[in-house]
Structure formats: structure tokens, C-alpha cells
Amino acid sequence: NAGVTQTPKFRILKIGQSMTLQCTQDMNHNYMYWYRQDPGMGLKLIYYSVGAGITDKGEVPNGYNVSRSTTEDFPLRLELAAPSQTSVYFCASGTLLNYGYTFGSGTRLTVV
Amino acid sequence: EDKVVQSPLSLVVHEGDTVTLNCSYEVTNFRSLLWYKQEKKAPTFLFMLTSSGIEKKSGRLSSILDKKELFSILNITATQTGDSAVYLCAVIETSGSRLTFGEGTQLTVNP
């Protein structure tokens, strides 16, 4: 079982560049999430989705976009990278009945 | 806005000590509270608590929820260096669609 797979694991972007962080889960979970974690801080919700075709903003959505065309995939798009987006990004998935949400291994992004 | 506050933010103990980590919350439509352990990478699930007063236990770790006081504690007895990690508390509201995390408690267990 792959669980939640995030790619890439590391990335360095220049200011103004764009990129997409990929997230795929093979557990048929309806709910998927993107969090960011800054050093020494908890996780902040960026966007989430309760099913294919449905997305919603979390606490810190500015500068990001998402789509959910399939149950399995929930990519996160950064259009114009800024140094404030330097962080570790975690994708997670779950269901209402799930005993805890499953997290991907994270993507460490640095914007210079 | 949902809010989760953990304390202390950091804690340093010696092996064998017992620690208590705290989590208080303000959630409009509370459903469950979760505890996670985060070492170098992704958080790993420890407990989910939905009912007041029922202790969940796994080895040296235990947790309990007080829905009247909007509070949960995570206890770790006979700590080991492998318990060193950030412990995260999170709450889910009734729709089950959103997890709100606290800032975490950084626990360091010295030999």
C-alpha cells in the first residue's frame, strides 16, 4: 500500500516561478488536505477537498490553487512563488470513519 | 474561528520521567480530538478521542478528553529518548472535513 504519495520531496524555486506539488492517495479517501508547516510551528490548512470536483479554502489559501478532478489526486499549485512560501508542505487524506488522517512524507520547498 | 492551544510549547525531561502535555480547544461544532507524534517527517497518528472521560491507552502513552472543560491531556510515562518529538493536537468539527492543529509541544528526552 502506497498510502499518500507526495512529489517532489525537495524543491528550490526562484521568486516568481511557478510549480505544482503533487499528491496522490490510493485508499479511496474522500477527504484530502494540504497543510504547510513553518519551522517550530503547527500545521496550517491551505486548502481541502471533500470529494472529486469540490475544493474549499483553509486558513492560509493566498498564493495557492488546487484542483480535484479525481478521487486520487489533489495537486497544489503555486503561481508566483514568494519567500513567505518557504515551508514544508504536507498532503493528507481521510474519511469520516477513518481513525486518524494519513499524511504524506512532505515536500520541503525553499523560495529564494 | 476554531482554535487549538497546546502547552507547554517545549519541554525537556530526563529518561524515566513522566510528562503531561496539554491541549485546549475552541471549536464551534466539535466532533473529535486527535493526537499525533511528529519526528523528522510526517505526523503519525496516536489517538482519536470523541467521548469525555474515556482514557485511550497505548503502551506508555495515554490520553483523555474533557468535553466540558474543552481540554485533553496526553501522558507519557517512563519516557525514553525515542519519545523525543513534536506532539500535535488537532480537532475535527462535526462535518469531519477539517482538521485544525495546535502549535505542537516539542518534547526532548535526555538520557
Coordinates of N, CA and C in Angstrom, one line a residue:
Chain A
N1 N 0.8 -1.2 0.0 CA 0.0 0.0 0.0 C 0.9 1.2 0.0
A2 N 0.7 2.1 -1.0 CA 1.5 3.3 -1.1 C 1.0 4.4 -0.1
G3 N -0.3 4.4 0.2 CA -0.8 5.4 1.1 C -1.0 6.8 0.4
V4 N -0.3 7.8 1.0 CA -0.3 9.1 0.4 C 1.1 9.4 -0.1
T5 N 1.2 9.7 -1.4 CA 2.4 9.9 -2.0 C 2.6 11.4 -2.5
Q6 N 3.6 12.0 -2.0 CA 3.9 13.4 -2.4 C 5.1 13.5 -3.2
T7 N 5.1 14.3 -4.3 CA 6.3 14.6 -5.0 C 6.3 16.1 -5.4
P8 N 7.5 16.7 -5.5 CA 8.8 16.2 -5.1 C 9.0 16.2 -3.6
K9 N 10.1 15.7 -3.2 CA 10.4 15.7 -1.7 C 11.1 17.0 -1.4
F10 N 11.9 17.6 -2.3 CA 12.6 18.8 -2.1 C 12.5 19.7 -3.4
R11 N 12.5 21.0 -3.2 CA 12.5 21.9 -4.4 C 12.9 23.2 -3.9
I12 N 13.8 23.8 -4.8 CA 14.2 25.2 -4.6 C 13.6 26.0 -5.8
L13 N 12.9 27.1 -5.5 CA 12.3 27.9 -6.5 C 12.9 29.3 -6.4
K14 N 12.9 30.0 -7.6 CA 13.2 31.4 -7.5 C 11.9 32.2 -7.4
I15 N 12.1 33.4 -6.8 CA 10.9 34.3 -6.7 C 10.2 34.5 -8.0
G16 N 8.9 34.3 -8.0 CA 8.1 34.5 -9.3 C 7.9 33.2 -10.1
Q17 N 8.7 32.2 -9.8 CA 8.5 30.9 -10.5 C 7.2 30.2 -10.1
S18 N 6.8 29.3 -10.9 CA 5.6 28.5 -10.5 C 5.9 27.0 -10.4
M19 N 5.1 26.3 -9.7 CA 5.3 24.9 -9.6 C 4.0 24.2 -9.1
T20 N 3.9 22.9 -9.3 CA 2.8 22.1 -8.7 C 3.4 21.0 -7.9
L21 N 2.8 21.0 -6.6 CA 3.2 19.9 -5.7 C 2.1 18.8 -5.9
Q22 N 2.6 17.6 -6.2 CA 1.7 16.5 -6.5 C 1.3 15.7 -5.2
C23 N 0.1 15.3 -5.2 CA -0.4 14.4 -4.1 C -1.3 13.4 -4.6
T24 N -1.0 12.1 -4.3 CA -1.9 11.0 -4.8 C -2.1 10.0 -3.6
Q25 N -3.3 9.6 -3.5 CA -3.6 8.6 -2.5 C -4.4 7.4 -3.1
D26 N -4.1 6.2 -2.6 CA -4.7 5.0 -3.2 C -5.6 4.3 -2.2
M27 N -6.2 5.1 -1.2 CA -7.0 4.5 -0.2 C -8.5 4.8 -0.4
N28 N -8.8 5.4 -1.6 CA -10.2 5.8 -1.9 C -10.8 6.7 -0.9
H29 N -9.9 7.6 -0.3 CA -10.4 8.6 0.7 C -11.1 9.7 0.0
N30 N -12.2 10.1 0.6 CA -12.9 11.3 0.0 C -12.2 12.6 0.3
Y31 N -11.7 12.7 1.6 CA -11.2 14.0 2.0 C -9.7 14.0 1.8
M32 N -9.3 15.2 1.3 CA -7.8 15.4 1.1 C -7.5 16.8 1.5
Y33 N -6.3 17.0 2.0 CA -5.9 18.3 2.6 C -4.5 18.7 2.1
W34 N -4.3 20.0 2.1 CA -2.9 20.5 2.0 C -2.6 21.4 3.2
Y35 N -1.5 21.1 3.9 CA -1.1 21.9 5.1 C 0.3 22.4 4.8
R36 N 0.7 23.5 5.4 CA 2.0 23.9 5.4 C 2.5 24.0 6.9
Q37 N 3.8 23.7 7.1 CA 4.3 23.8 8.4 C 5.6 24.6 8.4
D38 N 5.6 25.7 9.0 CA 6.8 26.6 9.2 C 7.6 26.1 10.3
P39 N 8.9 26.4 10.4 CA 9.8 25.9 11.4 C 9.3 26.2 12.8
G40 N 9.2 25.2 13.7 CA 8.7 25.3 15.1 C 7.3 25.6 15.2
M41 N 6.5 25.4 14.1 CA 5.1 25.8 14.2 C 4.2 24.6 13.9
G42 N 2.9 24.7 14.2 CA 2.0 23.6 13.9 C 1.6 23.7 12.4
L43 N 0.7 22.9 12.0 CA 0.2 22.8 10.6 C -0.9 23.8 10.4
K44 N -0.8 24.5 9.3 CA -1.8 25.4 8.9 C -2.5 24.9 7.6
L45 N -3.8 24.9 7.6 CA -4.6 24.3 6.5 C -4.6 25.3 5.3
I46 N -4.2 24.9 4.1 CA -4.2 25.7 3.0 C -5.5 25.6 2.2
Y47 N -5.7 24.4 1.7 CA -7.0 24.0 1.0 C -7.4 22.6 1.4
Y48 N -8.6 22.3 1.2 CA -9.1 21.0 1.4 C -10.2 20.6 0.4
S49 N -10.4 19.3 0.3 CA -11.4 18.8 -0.6 C -12.2 17.7 0.0
V50 N -13.5 17.7 -0.1 CA -14.3 16.6 0.5 C -14.7 15.6 -0.6
G51 N -14.3 15.8 -1.8 CA -14.6 14.9 -2.9 C -14.2 15.4 -4.2
A52 N -14.2 14.6 -5.2 CA -13.8 15.0 -6.6 C -14.7 16.1 -7.0
G53 N -14.1 17.2 -7.5 CA -14.8 18.3 -8.0 C -15.2 19.4 -7.0
I54 N -14.8 19.1 -5.7 CA -15.1 20.1 -4.6 C -13.9 20.5 -3.9
T55 N -13.6 21.8 -3.8 CA -12.5 22.2 -3.0 C -12.9 23.4 -2.2
D56 N -12.2 23.7 -1.1 CA -12.5 24.8 -0.3 C -11.3 25.4 0.4
K57 N -11.3 26.7 0.7 CA -10.1 27.3 1.3 C -10.0 27.0 2.8
G58 N -8.8 26.9 3.2 CA -8.5 26.7 4.6 C -8.1 28.1 5.2
E59 N -7.1 28.0 6.2 CA -6.7 29.2 6.9 C -5.8 30.1 6.1
V60 N -5.0 29.5 5.2 CA -3.9 30.3 4.6 C -3.9 30.0 3.1
P61 N -5.0 30.3 2.3 CA -5.0 29.9 0.9 C -4.3 30.9 -0.1
N62 N -4.0 32.1 0.4 CA -3.5 33.1 -0.6 C -2.2 32.7 -1.2
G63 N -2.1 32.7 -2.5 CA -0.9 32.4 -3.2 C -0.9 30.9 -3.7
Y64 N -2.0 30.2 -3.5 CA -2.1 28.8 -3.8 C -3.4 28.6 -4.6
N65 N -3.4 27.5 -5.4 CA -4.6 27.0 -6.0 C -4.6 25.5 -6.0
V66 N -5.8 24.9 -6.0 CA -5.9 23.4 -6.0 C -7.0 23.0 -7.0
S67 N -6.9 21.7 -7.4 CA -8.0 21.1 -8.2 C -8.2 19.7 -7.7
R68 N -9.3 19.2 -7.9 CA -9.6 17.8 -7.5 C -10.5 17.1 -8.6
S69 N -9.8 16.7 -9.7 CA -10.5 16.1 -10.8 C -10.8 14.6 -10.6
T70 N -10.0 14.0 -9.7 CA -10.2 12.6 -9.4 C -10.2 12.4 -7.9
T71 N -10.7 11.3 -7.4 CA -10.6 11.0 -6.0 C -9.2 10.9 -5.5
E72 N -8.3 10.3 -6.4 CA -6.9 10.0 -6.0 C -6.0 11.2 -5.9
D73 N -6.2 12.2 -6.8 CA -5.2 13.3 -6.9 C -5.7 14.6 -6.4
F74 N -4.7 15.3 -5.8 CA -5.1 16.7 -5.2 C -3.8 17.5 -5.3
P75 N -3.5 18.0 -6.5 CA -2.3 18.9 -6.7 C -2.5 20.3 -6.1
L76 N -1.4 20.8 -5.7 CA -1.3 22.2 -5.1 C -0.4 23.0 -6.0
R77 N -1.0 24.1 -6.5 CA -0.3 25.0 -7.4 C 0.2 26.3 -6.8
L78 N 1.5 26.6 -7.0 CA 2.0 27.9 -6.6 C 2.2 28.7 -7.9
E79 N 1.6 29.8 -8.0 CA 1.7 30.5 -9.3 C 2.9 31.5 -9.4
L80 N 3.1 32.2 -8.3 CA 4.2 33.2 -8.3 C 4.8 33.1 -6.9
A81 N 5.9 32.2 -6.9 CA 6.5 31.9 -5.6 C 7.1 33.1 -4.9
A82 N 6.9 33.2 -3.6 CA 7.4 34.2 -2.8 C 8.2 33.6 -1.6
P83 N 9.1 34.3 -1.1 CA 9.9 33.8 0.1 C 9.0 33.3 1.2
S84 N 7.9 34.0 1.4 CA 7.0 33.6 2.5 C 6.4 32.2 2.3
Q85 N 6.5 31.7 1.1 CA 6.0 30.3 0.9 C 7.1 29.2 1.2
T86 N 8.2 29.6 1.6 CA 9.2 28.7 2.1 C 8.7 27.9 3.3
S87 N 8.5 26.6 3.2 CA 7.9 25.9 4.2 C 8.0 24.4 3.9
V88 N 7.5 23.6 4.7 CA 7.3 22.1 4.4 C 5.8 21.9 4.2
Y89 N 5.5 21.3 3.1 CA 4.1 21.1 2.7 C 3.7 19.6 2.9
F90 N 2.6 19.4 3.6 CA 2.1 18.1 3.8 C 0.7 17.9 3.2
C91 N 0.6 16.8 2.5 CA -0.7 16.4 2.0 C -1.3 15.3 2.9
A92 N -2.6 15.3 3.1 CA -3.2 14.3 3.9 C -4.5 13.8 3.3
S93 N -4.9 12.6 3.7 CA -6.2 12.2 3.3 C -6.9 11.5 4.4
G94 N -8.3 11.3 4.3 CA -9.0 10.6 5.3 C -10.5 10.5 4.9
T95 N -11.2 9.8 5.8 CA -12.7 9.7 5.6 C -13.3 10.0 6.9
L96 N -14.6 10.1 7.0 CA -15.4 10.3 8.2 C -15.1 9.2 9.2
L97 N -14.9 8.0 8.7 CA -14.8 6.8 9.5 C -13.3 6.5 9.9
N98 N -12.4 7.3 9.3 CA -11.0 6.9 9.4 C -10.5 7.2 10.8
Y99 N -9.7 6.3 11.3 CA -9.1 6.5 12.6 C -7.9 7.3 12.5
G100 N -8.0 8.6 12.3 CA -6.9 9.5 12.1 C -6.6 9.6 10.6
Y101 N -6.1 10.7 10.2 CA -5.8 11.0 8.8 C -4.4 10.6 8.5
T102 N -4.2 10.2 7.2 CA -2.9 9.7 6.8 C -2.2 10.8 6.1
F103 N -0.9 11.1 6.5 CA -0.1 12.1 5.9 C 0.9 11.6 4.9
G104 N 1.2 12.4 3.9 CA 2.3 12.1 3.0 C 3.6 12.5 3.8
S105 N 4.7 12.2 3.1 CA 6.0 12.4 3.8 C 6.5 13.8 3.7
G106 N 5.8 14.7 3.0 CA 6.1 16.1 2.9 C 7.0 16.5 1.8
T107 N 6.9 17.8 1.4 CA 7.7 18.4 0.4 C 8.3 19.7 1.0
R108 N 9.7 19.7 1.0 CA 10.4 20.9 1.6 C 10.6 21.8 0.4
L109 N 10.0 23.0 0.5 CA 10.1 24.0 -0.5 C 10.9 25.2 0.0
T110 N 11.8 25.7 -0.8 CA 12.6 26.9 -0.5 C 12.4 27.8 -1.6
V111 N 12.0 29.1 -1.3 CA 11.9 30.1 -2.4 C 13.0 31.1 -2.1
V112 N 13.9 31.3 -3.1 CA 15.0 32.3 -2.9 C 14.9 33.4 -4.0
Chain B
E1 N -13.8 31.3 14.5 CA -12.7 30.5 14.0 C -12.3 29.5 15.1
D2 N -12.1 28.3 14.6 CA -11.7 27.2 15.5 C -10.2 27.5 16.0
K3 N -10.0 27.1 17.2 CA -8.7 27.4 17.8 C -8.2 26.2 18.7
V4 N -7.0 25.9 18.6 CA -6.4 24.8 19.4 C -5.1 25.4 20.0
V5 N -5.0 25.3 21.4 CA -3.8 25.8 22.1 C -3.2 24.7 22.8
Q6 N -1.9 24.5 22.6 CA -1.1 23.4 23.3 C -0.1 24.1 24.3
S7 N 0.1 23.4 25.4 CA 1.1 23.8 26.3 C 1.7 22.6 27.0
P8 N 3.0 22.7 27.4 CA 3.9 23.8 27.1 C 4.3 23.7 25.6
L9 N 4.9 24.7 25.1 CA 5.4 24.7 23.7 C 6.7 23.8 23.6
S10 N 7.4 23.8 24.7 CA 8.6 22.9 24.7 C 8.8 22.4 26.1
L11 N 9.5 21.2 26.2 CA 9.6 20.5 27.4 C 10.9 19.7 27.3
V12 N 11.8 19.7 28.3 CA 13.0 18.9 28.3 C 12.9 18.1 29.6
V13 N 13.0 16.8 29.5 CA 13.0 15.9 30.7 C 14.1 14.9 30.6
H14 N 14.3 14.1 31.6 CA 15.2 13.0 31.6 C 14.5 11.7 31.4
E15 N 15.2 10.7 30.9 CA 14.6 9.4 30.7 C 14.1 8.9 32.0
G16 N 12.9 8.3 31.9 CA 12.2 7.8 33.1 C 11.2 8.7 33.7
D17 N 11.3 10.0 33.3 CA 10.3 11.0 33.8 C 8.9 10.7 33.2
T18 N 7.9 11.2 33.9 CA 6.5 11.2 33.3 C 6.2 12.6 32.9
V19 N 5.6 12.7 31.7 CA 5.2 14.1 31.2 C 3.7 14.1 30.9
T20 N 3.2 15.3 31.0 CA 1.8 15.6 30.7 C 1.8 16.7 29.7
L21 N 1.2 16.5 28.6 CA 1.0 17.6 27.5 C -0.4 18.0 27.5
N22 N -0.6 19.3 27.3 CA -2.0 19.8 27.4 C -2.5 20.3 26.1
C23 N -3.8 20.2 25.9 CA -4.4 20.7 24.7 C -5.8 21.3 25.0
S24 N -6.0 22.6 24.8 CA -7.3 23.1 24.9 C -7.9 23.6 23.6
Y25 N -9.2 23.7 23.5 CA -9.7 24.0 22.1 C -11.0 24.8 22.2
E26 N -11.2 25.5 21.2 CA -12.5 26.2 21.0 C -12.9 25.9 19.6
V27 N -14.0 25.1 19.5 CA -14.5 24.6 18.2 C -16.0 24.8 18.2
T28 N -16.5 25.3 17.1 CA -17.9 25.5 17.0 C -18.7 24.3 17.1
N29 N -18.3 23.3 16.3 CA -19.1 22.0 16.2 C -18.1 20.9 16.4
F30 N -17.7 20.6 17.6 CA -16.7 19.7 17.9 C -17.2 18.3 17.6
R31 N -16.2 17.5 17.0 CA -16.6 16.1 16.8 C -15.5 15.2 17.5
S32 N -14.2 15.4 17.3 CA -13.2 14.6 17.9 C -11.9 15.4 18.0
L33 N -11.1 14.8 18.9 CA -9.7 15.4 19.1 C -8.7 14.3 18.8
L34 N -7.7 14.7 18.1 CA -6.6 13.7 17.7 C -5.3 14.2 18.2
W35 N -4.5 13.2 18.6 CA -3.1 13.4 18.9 C -2.2 12.8 17.9
Y36 N -1.1 13.5 17.5 CA -0.2 13.0 16.6 C 1.2 13.2 17.1
K37 N 2.1 12.3 16.7 CA 3.6 12.4 17.0 C 4.3 12.7 15.7
Q38 N 5.1 13.8 15.8 CA 5.9 14.1 14.6 C 7.4 14.1 14.9
E39 N 8.1 13.2 14.2 CA 9.5 13.2 14.4 C 10.1 14.0 13.2
K40 N 10.9 13.4 12.4 CA 11.6 14.2 11.4 C 10.6 14.6 10.2
K41 N 9.6 13.7 10.0 CA 8.8 13.9 8.8 C 7.3 14.1 9.1
A42 N 6.5 13.3 8.5 CA 5.0 13.5 8.6 C 4.5 13.1 10.0
P43 N 3.5 13.7 10.4 CA 2.8 13.3 11.7 C 2.3 11.9 11.6
T44 N 2.4 11.1 12.7 CA 1.9 9.8 12.8 C 0.8 9.8 13.8
F45 N -0.3 9.1 13.6 CA -1.5 9.1 14.4 C -1.2 8.4 15.7
L46 N -1.7 9.0 16.8 CA -1.6 8.3 18.1 C -3.0 7.9 18.6
F47 N -3.8 8.9 18.8 CA -5.2 8.7 19.4 C -6.2 9.5 18.8
M48 N -7.5 9.0 18.8 CA -8.6 9.9 18.5 C -9.6 9.8 19.7
L49 N -10.0 10.9 20.2 CA -10.9 10.9 21.4 C -12.2 11.6 21.0
T50 N -13.3 11.0 21.3 CA -14.6 11.5 20.9 C -15.4 11.7 22.1
S51 N -15.3 10.8 23.1 CA -16.2 10.9 24.3 C -15.4 11.4 25.5
S52 N -16.0 12.1 26.4 CA -15.4 12.6 27.6 C -15.1 11.4 28.6
G53 N -14.0 11.5 29.3 CA -13.7 10.6 30.4 C -13.2 9.2 30.1
I54 N -13.2 8.9 28.8 CA -12.7 7.6 28.4 C -11.2 7.6 28.0
E55 N -10.4 6.9 28.8 CA -9.0 7.0 28.6 C -8.6 6.1 27.4
K56 N -7.8 6.6 26.5 CA -7.2 5.8 25.5 C -5.8 5.5 25.9
K57 N -5.4 4.3 25.7 CA -4.0 3.9 26.1 C -3.3 3.0 25.1
S58 N -2.0 3.4 24.9 CA -1.2 2.6 24.0 C 0.2 2.5 24.6
G59 N 0.5 1.4 25.2 CA 1.8 1.2 25.9 C 2.0 2.3 27.0
R60 N 3.0 3.1 26.9 CA 3.3 4.1 27.9 C 2.5 5.4 27.7
L61 N 1.8 5.5 26.6 CA 1.1 6.7 26.3 C -0.4 6.5 26.6
S62 N -1.0 7.6 27.1 CA -2.4 7.6 27.4 C -3.0 9.0 27.2
S63 N -4.3 9.0 26.9 CA -4.9 10.3 26.7 C -6.3 10.3 27.1
I64 N -6.8 11.5 27.5 CA -8.2 11.6 27.9 C -8.8 12.9 27.5
L65 N -10.1 13.0 27.3 CA -10.7 14.2 26.8 C -11.7 14.6 27.9
D66 N -11.8 15.9 28.1 CA -12.9 16.5 28.9 C -13.6 17.5 28.1
K67 N -14.8 17.1 27.6 CA -15.6 18.0 26.7 C -16.2 19.1 27.4
K68 N -16.4 19.0 28.7 CA -17.0 20.1 29.5 C -16.0 21.3 29.6
E69 N -14.7 20.9 29.9 CA -13.7 21.9 30.0 C -13.0 22.2 28.7
L70 N -13.3 21.5 27.7 CA -12.7 21.7 26.3 C -11.2 21.5 26.4
F71 N -10.8 20.3 26.9 CA -9.4 20.1 27.2 C -9.1 18.6 27.1
S72 N -7.8 18.4 26.7 CA -7.3 17.0 26.6 C -5.9 17.0 27.1
I73 N -5.5 15.8 27.7 CA -4.1 15.7 28.1 C -3.5 14.4 27.4
L74 N -2.3 14.4 27.2 CA -1.5 13.3 26.7 C -0.4 13.0 27.7
N75 N -0.5 11.8 28.3 CA 0.5 11.4 29.3 C 1.5 10.4 28.7
I76 N 2.8 10.6 29.0 CA 3.8 9.6 28.7 C 4.5 9.3 29.9
T77 N 4.5 8.0 30.3 CA 5.2 7.5 31.5 C 6.5 6.9 31.1
A78 N 7.4 6.9 32.0 CA 8.7 6.2 31.8 C 9.3 6.6 30.5
T79 N 9.5 7.9 30.3 CA 9.9 8.4 29.0 C 11.2 7.8 28.5
Q80 N 11.4 7.7 27.2 CA 12.6 7.2 26.6 C 13.1 8.2 25.6
T81 N 14.3 8.1 25.2 CA 14.9 9.1 24.2 C 14.1 9.0 22.9
G82 N 13.5 7.9 22.6 CA 12.7 7.7 21.4 C 11.4 8.5 21.4
D83 N 11.0 9.0 22.6 CA 9.8 9.8 22.7 C 10.0 11.2 22.3
S84 N 11.3 11.6 22.1 CA 11.6 12.9 21.6 C 10.9 13.2 20.3
A85 N 10.1 14.2 20.2 CA 9.3 14.5 19.0 C 8.5 15.8 19.3
V86 N 7.8 16.2 18.3 CA 6.8 17.2 18.4 C 5.4 16.5 18.5
Y87 N 4.7 16.8 19.6 CA 3.3 16.2 19.7 C 2.3 17.2 19.3
L88 N 1.5 16.8 18.4 CA 0.5 17.8 17.8 C -0.9 17.3 18.3
C89 N -1.7 18.3 18.6 CA -3.1 18.1 18.9 C -4.0 18.7 17.8
A90 N -5.0 18.1 17.4 CA -5.9 18.6 16.4 C -7.3 18.3 16.7
V91 N -8.2 19.1 16.2 CA -9.6 18.9 16.4 C -10.3 18.8 15.1
I92 N -11.4 17.9 15.0 CA -12.2 17.8 13.8 C -13.6 18.3 14.2
E93 N -14.2 19.1 13.3 CA -15.6 19.5 13.6 C -16.6 18.5 13.0
T94 N -17.8 18.7 13.2 CA -18.8 17.6 13.0 C -18.9 17.1 11.6
S95 N -18.7 18.0 10.6 CA -18.8 17.5 9.3 C -17.6 16.6 8.9
G96 N -16.6 16.6 9.8 CA -15.4 15.7 9.6 C -14.5 16.2 8.5
S97 N -14.7 17.4 8.0 CA -14.0 17.7 6.8 C -12.7 18.5 7.1
R98 N -12.6 19.0 8.3 CA -11.4 19.9 8.5 C -10.7 19.5 9.9
L99 N -9.4 19.4 9.8 CA -8.6 19.3 11.0 C -7.9 20.6 11.3
T100 N -8.1 21.1 12.5 CA -7.4 22.3 13.0 C -6.3 21.9 14.0
F101 N -5.1 22.3 13.7 CA -3.9 21.8 14.6 C -3.5 22.9 15.6
G102 N -3.0 22.5 16.7 CA -2.3 23.4 17.6 C -0.9 23.6 17.2
E103 N -0.1 24.4 17.9 CA 1.3 24.7 17.5 C 2.2 23.5 17.8
G104 N 1.8 22.6 18.7 CA 2.6 21.5 19.0 C 3.4 21.7 20.3
T105 N 3.8 20.6 20.9 CA 4.7 20.6 22.0 C 6.0 19.9 21.6
Q106 N 7.1 20.6 21.7 CA 8.4 19.9 21.4 C 8.9 19.3 22.7
L107 N 8.9 17.9 22.7 CA 9.4 17.2 23.8 C 10.8 16.6 23.5
T108 N 11.7 16.9 24.4 CA 13.1 16.4 24.3 C 13.3 15.5 25.6
V109 N 13.7 14.3 25.3 CA 14.0 13.4 26.4 C 15.5 13.1 26.4
N110 N 16.2 13.5 27.4 CA 17.7 13.4 27.5 C 18.0 12.1 28.3
P111 N 19.1 11.4 27.9 CA 19.4 10.2 28.5 C 19.9 10.4 30.0

